[in-house]
Amino acid sequence: MKILVTGFEPFNGGWINPSEQIVHRLKAPEGAILIKEILPVEFGKTTIRLQELFREHQPDIVLSVGQAGGRAEIGVERVAINIDNVKSSNGGKLLPDNAGDVPVDEPIEADGAAAYFSTLPIWQMVEAMQKKGIPAAISNSAGTYVCNHVMYENLYQAAVNYPGMKAGFIHVPFLPEQIANREDKERLAAMPLEDMVTALQAVLDMLADR
Ligand code: PCA
């Protein structure tokens, strides 16, 4: 069995991204081959890079990981939607991707479905992490930024070109050092890297074991 795990580079002025650090620390489950990739936080480039990775490795499972700063628990995403949008509905502020791109309500794939559900066992993933004593929950929105884009591309490619490939997405909280010096830290949650690695390793081991 081949598993591709992806993390992301830092974005939005951050200097680290927990997803990158987690992916570096994950180990191949017994009997499985683990391929790791750190993706740029760029709408256009991720699409190209993912297609290259699928062609080269033909993975059975793709698990992408990204940061959802401020969340208190690890979120297993249920669904990806066919929209790239960087505009906040709370004031209209734009969050450009790392290449400066600012799509507003643009479809990701013109011939794609409006949405794709995760094809990984989301409840079992949540439970595998909770069994380790780590807060985890199902999330019903991956947003409309590069994380949703990557989850959508994984599932679109699976639907169109790689019927056997299962794919899903996990969002992780901030690391403590990302909020330590922020004025709004009282209102932000964080989770130690060790816990996030334990949680994600439990998910990978469970997926490989099925
Ligand atoms: N989080 C962003 C993109 C990269 C990342 O780690 C998101 O939630 O879309």
PDB file of C-alpha atoms and ligand atoms in Angstrom:
ATOM      1  CA  MET A   1       0.000   0.000   0.000  1.00  0.00           C
ATOM      2  CA  LYS A   2       1.235   3.462  -0.915  1.00  0.00           C
ATOM      3  CA  ILE A   3       0.252   6.474   1.159  1.00  0.00           C
ATOM      4  CA  LEU A   4       0.987  10.040   0.103  1.00  0.00           C
ATOM      5  CA  VAL A   5       0.931  12.605   2.921  1.00  0.00           C
ATOM      6  CA  THR A   6       1.212  16.282   2.160  1.00  0.00           C
ATOM      7  CA  GLY A   7       1.851  19.304   4.392  1.00  0.00           C
ATOM      8  CA  PHE A   8       2.165  23.010   3.589  1.00  0.00           C
ATOM      9  CA  GLU A   9       4.781  25.717   3.691  1.00  0.00           C
ATOM     10  CA  PRO A  10       4.130  28.701   5.998  1.00  0.00           C
ATOM     11  CA  PHE A  11       1.664  31.337   4.726  1.00  0.00           C
ATOM     12  CA  ASN A  12       0.033  34.632   5.679  1.00  0.00           C
ATOM     13  CA  GLY A  13       3.257  35.995   7.162  1.00  0.00           C
ATOM     14  CA  GLY A  14       3.794  32.957   9.408  1.00  0.00           C
ATOM     15  CA  TRP A  15       7.293  31.537   9.832  1.00  0.00           C
ATOM     16  CA  ILE A  16       6.245  27.940  10.488  1.00  0.00           C
ATOM     17  CA  ASN A  17       3.397  25.677   9.527  1.00  0.00           C
ATOM     18  CA  PRO A  18       2.637  22.797  11.921  1.00  0.00           C
ATOM     19  CA  SER A  19       1.515  20.615   9.010  1.00  0.00           C
ATOM     20  CA  GLU A  20       5.041  20.705   7.571  1.00  0.00           C
ATOM     21  CA  GLN A  21       6.617  19.711  10.888  1.00  0.00           C
ATOM     22  CA  ILE A  22       4.118  16.899  11.441  1.00  0.00           C
ATOM     23  CA  VAL A  23       4.624  15.423   7.983  1.00  0.00           C
ATOM     24  CA  HIS A  24       8.402  15.369   8.487  1.00  0.00           C
ATOM     25  CA  ARG A  25       7.945  13.310  11.662  1.00  0.00           C
ATOM     26  CA  LEU A  26       5.454  10.705  10.427  1.00  0.00           C
ATOM     27  CA  LYS A  27       6.661   7.136   9.926  1.00  0.00           C
ATOM     28  CA  ALA A  28       5.496   4.587   7.372  1.00  0.00           C
ATOM     29  CA  PRO A  29       2.967   2.200   8.937  1.00  0.00           C
ATOM     30  CA  GLU A  30       4.027  -1.446   8.852  1.00  0.00           C
ATOM     31  CA  GLY A  31       3.707  -2.875   5.370  1.00  0.00           C
ATOM     32  CA  ALA A  32       3.100   0.517   3.757  1.00  0.00           C
ATOM     33  CA  ILE A  33       5.205   2.914   1.712  1.00  0.00           C
ATOM     34  CA  LEU A  34       4.941   6.522   2.854  1.00  0.00           C
ATOM     35  CA  ILE A  35       5.598   9.353   0.398  1.00  0.00           C
ATOM     36  CA  LYS A  36       5.908  12.850   1.861  1.00  0.00           C
ATOM     37  CA  GLU A  37       5.531  16.196   0.139  1.00  0.00           C
ATOM     38  CA  ILE A  38       5.429  19.780   1.345  1.00  0.00           C
ATOM     39  CA  LEU A  39       3.190  21.825  -0.946  1.00  0.00           C
ATOM     40  CA  PRO A  40       3.451  25.541  -1.701  1.00  0.00           C
ATOM     41  CA  VAL A  41       0.534  27.655  -0.466  1.00  0.00           C
ATOM     42  CA  GLU A  42      -0.343  28.580  -4.052  1.00  0.00           C
ATOM     43  CA  PHE A  43      -3.590  27.668  -5.771  1.00  0.00           C
ATOM     44  CA  GLY A  44      -2.057  27.110  -9.205  1.00  0.00           C
ATOM     45  CA  LYS A  45       1.139  25.318  -8.241  1.00  0.00           C
ATOM     46  CA  THR A  46      -0.517  22.804  -5.925  1.00  0.00           C
ATOM     47  CA  THR A  47      -2.730  21.563  -8.756  1.00  0.00           C
ATOM     48  CA  ILE A  48       0.286  20.917 -10.982  1.00  0.00           C
ATOM     49  CA  ARG A  49       2.372  19.343  -8.220  1.00  0.00           C
ATOM     50  CA  LEU A  50      -0.402  16.996  -7.102  1.00  0.00           C
ATOM     51  CA  GLN A  51      -0.946  15.780 -10.658  1.00  0.00           C
ATOM     52  CA  GLU A  52       2.799  15.043 -10.938  1.00  0.00           C
ATOM     53  CA  LEU A  53       2.768  13.158  -7.647  1.00  0.00           C
ATOM     54  CA  PHE A  54      -0.252  11.039  -8.584  1.00  0.00           C
ATOM     55  CA  ARG A  55       1.253  10.179 -11.973  1.00  0.00           C
ATOM     56  CA  GLU A  56       4.616   9.280 -10.455  1.00  0.00           C
ATOM     57  CA  HIS A  57       3.502   7.334  -7.370  1.00  0.00           C
ATOM     58  CA  GLN A  58      -0.087   6.166  -8.045  1.00  0.00           C
ATOM     59  CA  PRO A  59      -0.864   6.266  -4.312  1.00  0.00           C
ATOM     60  CA  ASP A  60      -3.703   4.222  -2.792  1.00  0.00           C
ATOM     61  CA  ILE A  61      -4.341   6.894  -0.183  1.00  0.00           C
ATOM     62  CA  VAL A  62      -3.726  10.643  -0.156  1.00  0.00           C
ATOM     63  CA  LEU A  63      -3.922  12.403   3.194  1.00  0.00           C
ATOM     64  CA  SER A  64      -3.312  16.135   3.051  1.00  0.00           C
ATOM     65  CA  VAL A  65      -2.684  18.158   6.199  1.00  0.00           C
ATOM     66  CA  GLY A  66      -2.922  21.915   6.728  1.00  0.00           C
ATOM     67  CA  GLN A  67      -3.114  24.518   9.470  1.00  0.00           C
ATOM     68  CA  ALA A  68      -6.403  25.950  10.672  1.00  0.00           C
ATOM     69  CA  GLY A  69      -5.089  28.529  13.123  1.00  0.00           C
ATOM     70  CA  GLY A  70      -7.355  29.153  16.085  1.00  0.00           C
ATOM     71  CA  ARG A  71      -9.144  25.813  16.075  1.00  0.00           C
ATOM     72  CA  ALA A  72      -8.941  23.923  19.363  1.00  0.00           C
ATOM     73  CA  GLU A  73      -9.016  20.400  17.997  1.00  0.00           C
ATOM     74  CA  ILE A  74      -7.726  18.432  15.058  1.00  0.00           C
ATOM     75  CA  GLY A  75     -10.378  18.522  12.347  1.00  0.00           C
ATOM     76  CA  VAL A  76     -11.106  15.736   9.902  1.00  0.00           C
ATOM     77  CA  GLU A  77     -12.675  17.446   6.925  1.00  0.00           C
ATOM     78  CA  ARG A  78     -15.879  15.974   5.524  1.00  0.00           C
ATOM     79  CA  VAL A  79     -16.178  17.850   2.226  1.00  0.00           C
ATOM     80  CA  ALA A  80     -14.301  19.983  -0.325  1.00  0.00           C
ATOM     81  CA  ILE A  81     -16.180  22.536  -2.459  1.00  0.00           C
ATOM     82  CA  ASN A  82     -15.509  23.743  -6.017  1.00  0.00           C
ATOM     83  CA  ILE A  83     -14.545  27.301  -5.090  1.00  0.00           C
ATOM     84  CA  ASP A  84     -11.324  29.259  -4.661  1.00  0.00           C
ATOM     85  CA  ASN A  85     -12.030  32.373  -2.618  1.00  0.00           C
ATOM     86  CA  VAL A  86      -9.675  34.554  -0.590  1.00  0.00           C
ATOM     87  CA  LYS A  87     -12.150  37.319   0.263  1.00  0.00           C
ATOM     88  CA  SER A  88     -13.412  37.550   3.817  1.00  0.00           C
ATOM     89  CA  SER A  89     -17.150  38.112   4.198  1.00  0.00           C
ATOM     90  CA  ASN A  90     -16.263  39.933   7.399  1.00  0.00           C
ATOM     91  CA  GLY A  91     -14.946  43.205   5.968  1.00  0.00           C
ATOM     92  CA  GLY A  92     -13.874  42.011   2.533  1.00  0.00           C
ATOM     93  CA  LYS A  93     -10.165  41.666   3.364  1.00  0.00           C
ATOM     94  CA  LEU A  94      -8.202  39.583   0.836  1.00  0.00           C
ATOM     95  CA  LEU A  95      -5.704  36.904   1.870  1.00  0.00           C
ATOM     96  CA  PRO A  96      -3.451  36.434  -1.187  1.00  0.00           C
ATOM     97  CA  ASP A  97      -1.776  33.056  -1.611  1.00  0.00           C
ATOM     98  CA  ASN A  98       2.034  32.896  -1.480  1.00  0.00           C
ATOM     99  CA  ALA A  99       2.216  33.803  -5.185  1.00  0.00           C
ATOM    100  CA  GLY A 100      -0.005  36.866  -4.701  1.00  0.00           C
ATOM    101  CA  ASP A 101      -3.044  35.272  -6.343  1.00  0.00           C
ATOM    102  CA  VAL A 102      -6.414  36.575  -5.141  1.00  0.00           C
ATOM    103  CA  PRO A 103      -9.234  34.464  -6.631  1.00  0.00           C
ATOM    104  CA  VAL A 104     -12.726  35.452  -5.552  1.00  0.00           C
ATOM    105  CA  ASP A 105     -15.442  32.834  -6.044  1.00  0.00           C
ATOM    106  CA  GLU A 106     -13.674  31.071  -8.920  1.00  0.00           C
ATOM    107  CA  PRO A 107     -14.453  27.426  -9.682  1.00  0.00           C
ATOM    108  CA  ILE A 108     -11.477  25.108  -9.138  1.00  0.00           C
ATOM    109  CA  GLU A 109     -12.420  22.728 -11.967  1.00  0.00           C
ATOM    110  CA  ALA A 110     -14.937  23.850 -14.604  1.00  0.00           C
ATOM    111  CA  ASP A 111     -16.155  20.283 -15.176  1.00  0.00           C
ATOM    112  CA  GLY A 112     -15.895  19.184 -11.539  1.00  0.00           C
ATOM    113  CA  ALA A 113     -18.729  18.434  -9.132  1.00  0.00           C
ATOM    114  CA  ALA A 114     -19.936  21.231  -6.836  1.00  0.00           C
ATOM    115  CA  ALA A 115     -18.402  19.275  -3.968  1.00  0.00           C
ATOM    116  CA  TYR A 116     -16.723  15.988  -3.164  1.00  0.00           C
ATOM    117  CA  PHE A 117     -16.990  14.140   0.123  1.00  0.00           C
ATOM    118  CA  SER A 118     -13.862  12.702   1.703  1.00  0.00           C
ATOM    119  CA  THR A 119     -13.406   9.084   0.675  1.00  0.00           C
ATOM    120  CA  LEU A 120     -11.443   8.280   3.833  1.00  0.00           C
ATOM    121  CA  PRO A 121     -13.302   6.913   6.894  1.00  0.00           C
ATOM    122  CA  ILE A 122     -13.759  10.222   8.729  1.00  0.00           C
ATOM    123  CA  TRP A 123     -15.360   8.816  11.890  1.00  0.00           C
ATOM    124  CA  GLN A 124     -12.683   6.159  12.309  1.00  0.00           C
ATOM    125  CA  MET A 125     -10.032   8.842  11.873  1.00  0.00           C
ATOM    126  CA  VAL A 126     -11.584  10.996  14.600  1.00  0.00           C
ATOM    127  CA  GLU A 127     -11.893   7.999  16.897  1.00  0.00           C
ATOM    128  CA  ALA A 128      -8.291   6.870  16.301  1.00  0.00           C
ATOM    129  CA  MET A 129      -7.087  10.272  17.542  1.00  0.00           C
ATOM    130  CA  GLN A 130      -9.526  10.462  20.440  1.00  0.00           C
ATOM    131  CA  LYS A 131      -8.354   7.009  21.581  1.00  0.00           C
ATOM    132  CA  LYS A 132      -4.897   8.542  22.036  1.00  0.00           C
ATOM    133  CA  GLY A 133      -6.466  11.215  24.237  1.00  0.00           C
ATOM    134  CA  ILE A 134      -6.133  13.973  21.662  1.00  0.00           C
ATOM    135  CA  PRO A 135      -9.025  16.347  20.879  1.00  0.00           C
ATOM    136  CA  ALA A 136     -10.345  15.616  17.393  1.00  0.00           C
ATOM    137  CA  ALA A 137     -13.622  16.271  15.612  1.00  0.00           C
ATOM    138  CA  ILE A 138     -15.253  16.174  12.218  1.00  0.00           C
ATOM    139  CA  SER A 139     -15.215  19.528  10.438  1.00  0.00           C
ATOM    140  CA  ASN A 140     -17.919  20.309   7.912  1.00  0.00           C
ATOM    141  CA  SER A 141     -15.970  23.018   6.083  1.00  0.00           C
ATOM    142  CA  ALA A 142     -12.375  23.128   4.896  1.00  0.00           C
ATOM    143  CA  GLY A 143     -12.838  26.805   3.981  1.00  0.00           C
ATOM    144  CA  THR A 144     -12.245  28.240   0.496  1.00  0.00           C
ATOM    145  CA  TYR A 145      -8.485  28.824   0.647  1.00  0.00           C
ATOM    146  CA  VAL A 146      -5.597  26.603  -0.498  1.00  0.00           C
ATOM    147  CA  CYS A 147      -6.444  23.723   1.871  1.00  0.00           C
ATOM    148  CA  ASN A 148      -9.929  23.292   0.424  1.00  0.00           C
ATOM    149  CA  HIS A 149      -8.349  23.620  -3.039  1.00  0.00           C
ATOM    150  CA  VAL A 150      -5.933  20.754  -2.341  1.00  0.00           C
ATOM    151  CA  MET A 151      -8.613  18.526  -0.836  1.00  0.00           C
ATOM    152  CA  TYR A 152     -10.827  19.248  -3.861  1.00  0.00           C
ATOM    153  CA  GLU A 153      -8.028  18.476  -6.352  1.00  0.00           C
ATOM    154  CA  ASN A 154      -7.210  15.205  -4.569  1.00  0.00           C
ATOM    155  CA  LEU A 155     -10.823  14.090  -4.811  1.00  0.00           C
ATOM    156  CA  TYR A 156     -11.389  15.455  -8.331  1.00  0.00           C
ATOM    157  CA  GLN A 157      -8.319  13.621  -9.631  1.00  0.00           C
ATOM    158  CA  ALA A 158      -9.461  10.450  -7.887  1.00  0.00           C
ATOM    159  CA  ALA A 159     -12.952  10.770  -9.413  1.00  0.00           C
ATOM    160  CA  VAL A 160     -11.689  11.517 -12.923  1.00  0.00           C
ATOM    161  CA  ASN A 161      -8.347   9.732 -13.320  1.00  0.00           C
ATOM    162  CA  TYR A 162      -7.561   7.459 -10.348  1.00  0.00           C
ATOM    163  CA  PRO A 163     -10.717   5.575  -9.358  1.00  0.00           C
ATOM    164  CA  GLY A 164      -8.976   3.448  -6.720  1.00  0.00           C
ATOM    165  CA  MET A 165      -7.375   6.367  -4.906  1.00  0.00           C
ATOM    166  CA  LYS A 166      -8.909   7.422  -1.570  1.00  0.00           C
ATOM    167  CA  ALA A 167      -8.333  10.947  -0.339  1.00  0.00           C
ATOM    168  CA  GLY A 168      -9.055  13.220   2.585  1.00  0.00           C
ATOM    169  CA  PHE A 169      -7.870  16.188   4.588  1.00  0.00           C
ATOM    170  CA  ILE A 170      -6.961  17.008   8.180  1.00  0.00           C
ATOM    171  CA  HIS A 171      -6.716  20.532   9.623  1.00  0.00           C
ATOM    172  CA  VAL A 172      -4.479  21.053  12.663  1.00  0.00           C
ATOM    173  CA  PRO A 173      -4.375  23.872  15.269  1.00  0.00           C
ATOM    174  CA  PHE A 174      -1.560  26.370  15.845  1.00  0.00           C
ATOM    175  CA  LEU A 175       1.590  25.305  17.692  1.00  0.00           C
ATOM    176  CA  PRO A 176       2.051  27.061  21.062  1.00  0.00           C
ATOM    177  CA  GLU A 177       5.006  29.076  19.718  1.00  0.00           C
ATOM    178  CA  GLN A 178       2.792  30.521  16.967  1.00  0.00           C
ATOM    179  CA  ILE A 179       0.522  32.257  19.449  1.00  0.00           C
ATOM    180  CA  ALA A 180       2.961  32.919  22.329  1.00  0.00           C
ATOM    181  CA  ASN A 181       3.566  36.547  21.382  1.00  0.00           C
ATOM    182  CA  ARG A 182       0.188  37.431  19.937  1.00  0.00           C
ATOM    183  CA  GLU A 183      -1.989  40.002  21.646  1.00  0.00           C
ATOM    184  CA  ASP A 184      -5.099  37.914  20.984  1.00  0.00           C
ATOM    185  CA  LYS A 185      -3.568  34.708  22.370  1.00  0.00           C
ATOM    186  CA  GLU A 186      -6.210  34.419  25.095  1.00  0.00           C
ATOM    187  CA  ARG A 187      -8.749  33.670  22.405  1.00  0.00           C
ATOM    188  CA  LEU A 188      -6.604  31.262  20.378  1.00  0.00           C
ATOM    189  CA  ALA A 189      -6.059  27.578  20.957  1.00  0.00           C
ATOM    190  CA  ALA A 190      -2.815  25.711  20.319  1.00  0.00           C
ATOM    191  CA  MET A 191      -1.579  22.123  20.524  1.00  0.00           C
ATOM    192  CA  PRO A 192       1.936  20.752  21.121  1.00  0.00           C
ATOM    193  CA  LEU A 193       3.660  19.209  18.117  1.00  0.00           C
ATOM    194  CA  GLU A 194       4.114  15.862  19.900  1.00  0.00           C
ATOM    195  CA  ASP A 195       0.358  15.465  20.337  1.00  0.00           C
ATOM    196  CA  MET A 196      -0.343  16.324  16.720  1.00  0.00           C
ATOM    197  CA  VAL A 197       2.273  13.805  15.535  1.00  0.00           C
ATOM    198  CA  THR A 198       0.836  11.099  17.823  1.00  0.00           C
ATOM    199  CA  ALA A 199      -2.643  11.816  16.471  1.00  0.00           C
ATOM    200  CA  LEU A 200      -1.671  11.803  12.802  1.00  0.00           C
ATOM    201  CA  GLN A 201       0.461   8.672  13.220  1.00  0.00           C
ATOM    202  CA  ALA A 202      -2.549   6.915  14.776  1.00  0.00           C
ATOM    203  CA  VAL A 203      -4.625   7.906  11.742  1.00  0.00           C
ATOM    204  CA  LEU A 204      -2.025   6.611   9.272  1.00  0.00           C
ATOM    205  CA  ASP A 205      -1.609   3.334  11.156  1.00  0.00           C
ATOM    206  CA  MET A 206      -5.386   2.848  11.235  1.00  0.00           C
ATOM    207  CA  LEU A 207      -5.711   3.596   7.504  1.00  0.00           C
ATOM    208  CA  ALA A 208      -2.932   1.162   6.610  1.00  0.00           C
ATOM    209  CA  ASP A 209      -4.461  -1.509   8.815  1.00  0.00           C
ATOM    210  CA  ARG A 210      -7.871  -1.537   7.133  1.00  0.00           C
TER     211      ARG A 210
HETATM  212  N1  PCA B   1      -3.727  26.272   5.768  1.00  0.00           N
HETATM  213  C1  PCA B   1      -4.386  27.046   4.755  1.00  0.00           C
HETATM  214  C2  PCA B   1      -3.570  26.836   3.520  1.00  0.00           C
HETATM  215  C3  PCA B   1      -2.276  26.263   3.976  1.00  0.00           C
HETATM  216  C4  PCA B   1      -2.505  25.855   5.363  1.00  0.00           C
HETATM  217  O1  PCA B   1      -1.708  25.227   6.069  1.00  0.00           O
HETATM  218  C5  PCA B   1      -5.863  26.702   4.632  1.00  0.00           C
HETATM  219  O2  PCA B   1      -6.498  26.307   5.618  1.00  0.00           O
HETATM  220  O3  PCA B   1      -6.419  26.855   3.547  1.00  0.00           O
END
